[in-house]
Coordinates of C-alpha atoms in Angstrom, one line a residue:
M1 CA 60.9 81.0 124.7
A2 CA 59.1 84.4 124.0
V3 CA 55.2 84.6 124.8
Y4 CA 54.4 84.6 121.2
R5 CA 56.0 81.9 120.8
R6 CA 54.4 79.7 123.3
I7 CA 50.8 80.9 122.7
R8 CA 51.3 79.7 118.9
E9 CA 52.5 76.6 119.8
L10 CA 49.7 75.6 122.1
R11 CA 47.3 77.1 119.7
E12 CA 49.1 74.5 116.7
D13 CA 49.2 71.8 119.0
S14 CA 45.2 72.1 120.3
D15 CA 44.4 72.3 116.1
L16 CA 43.0 75.5 116.6
S17 CA 43.2 78.3 114.3
Q18 CA 43.9 82.0 115.1
R19 CA 40.0 83.1 114.5
E20 CA 38.8 80.3 116.9
V21 CA 40.7 81.4 119.3
A22 CA 40.4 85.2 119.0
A23 CA 36.1 84.3 119.5
Y24 CA 36.9 82.4 122.8
L25 CA 38.4 85.5 123.7
H26 CA 36.0 87.8 122.2
M27 CA 38.4 89.7 119.8
A28 CA 38.9 90.4 116.3
Q29 CA 41.5 87.7 114.8
P30 CA 43.7 90.7 113.5
Q31 CA 44.2 91.6 117.3
Y32 CA 45.1 88.4 118.4
F33 CA 47.1 87.9 115.5
R34 CA 49.2 91.0 117.2
Y35 CA 49.6 88.9 119.9
E36 CA 51.0 85.7 118.5
Q37 CA 53.3 87.7 116.0
G38 CA 54.8 89.7 119.1
Y39 CA 53.6 92.9 118.2
R40 CA 51.7 93.4 121.3
D41 CA 51.8 92.5 124.9
V42 CA 49.5 89.9 125.8
P43 CA 47.5 91.6 128.7
T44 CA 47.1 89.6 132.1
D45 CA 43.2 88.5 131.6
V46 CA 43.9 87.2 128.1
L47 CA 46.9 85.6 129.4
I48 CA 44.5 84.0 132.4
A49 CA 42.0 83.0 129.7
L50 CA 44.7 81.3 127.3
A51 CA 46.1 79.3 130.4
D52 CA 42.6 78.2 131.1
L53 CA 41.8 77.3 127.7
Y54 CA 45.1 75.2 126.9
H55 CA 44.5 73.7 130.7
T56 CA 48.4 75.1 131.2
S57 CA 49.4 77.8 133.7
T58 CA 50.8 81.5 132.7
D59 CA 53.8 80.6 134.0
Y60 CA 54.7 78.2 131.1
I61 CA 52.9 80.6 128.8
L62 CA 55.5 83.1 130.2
G63 CA 58.1 80.6 129.8
R64 CA 59.1 80.4 133.4
T65 CA 58.9 77.0 133.5
D66 CA 58.8 74.3 130.6
Q67 CA 56.3 72.2 132.7
R68 CA 53.0 72.0 130.8

């Protein structure tokens, strides 16, 4: 599964809006939108922050494992 699908799935499962996640990441919502749509690669620091937010591993977000 692609990274952008995983981060969208995690956000929706957590009942968060793109605006809320973007605020957590200290970025504008359109910038986060581009990550979730697969228009831009997710930088390492953002990947780590998302893993922390969702209490999961970077391996799960990257699709290296299906175990949350």
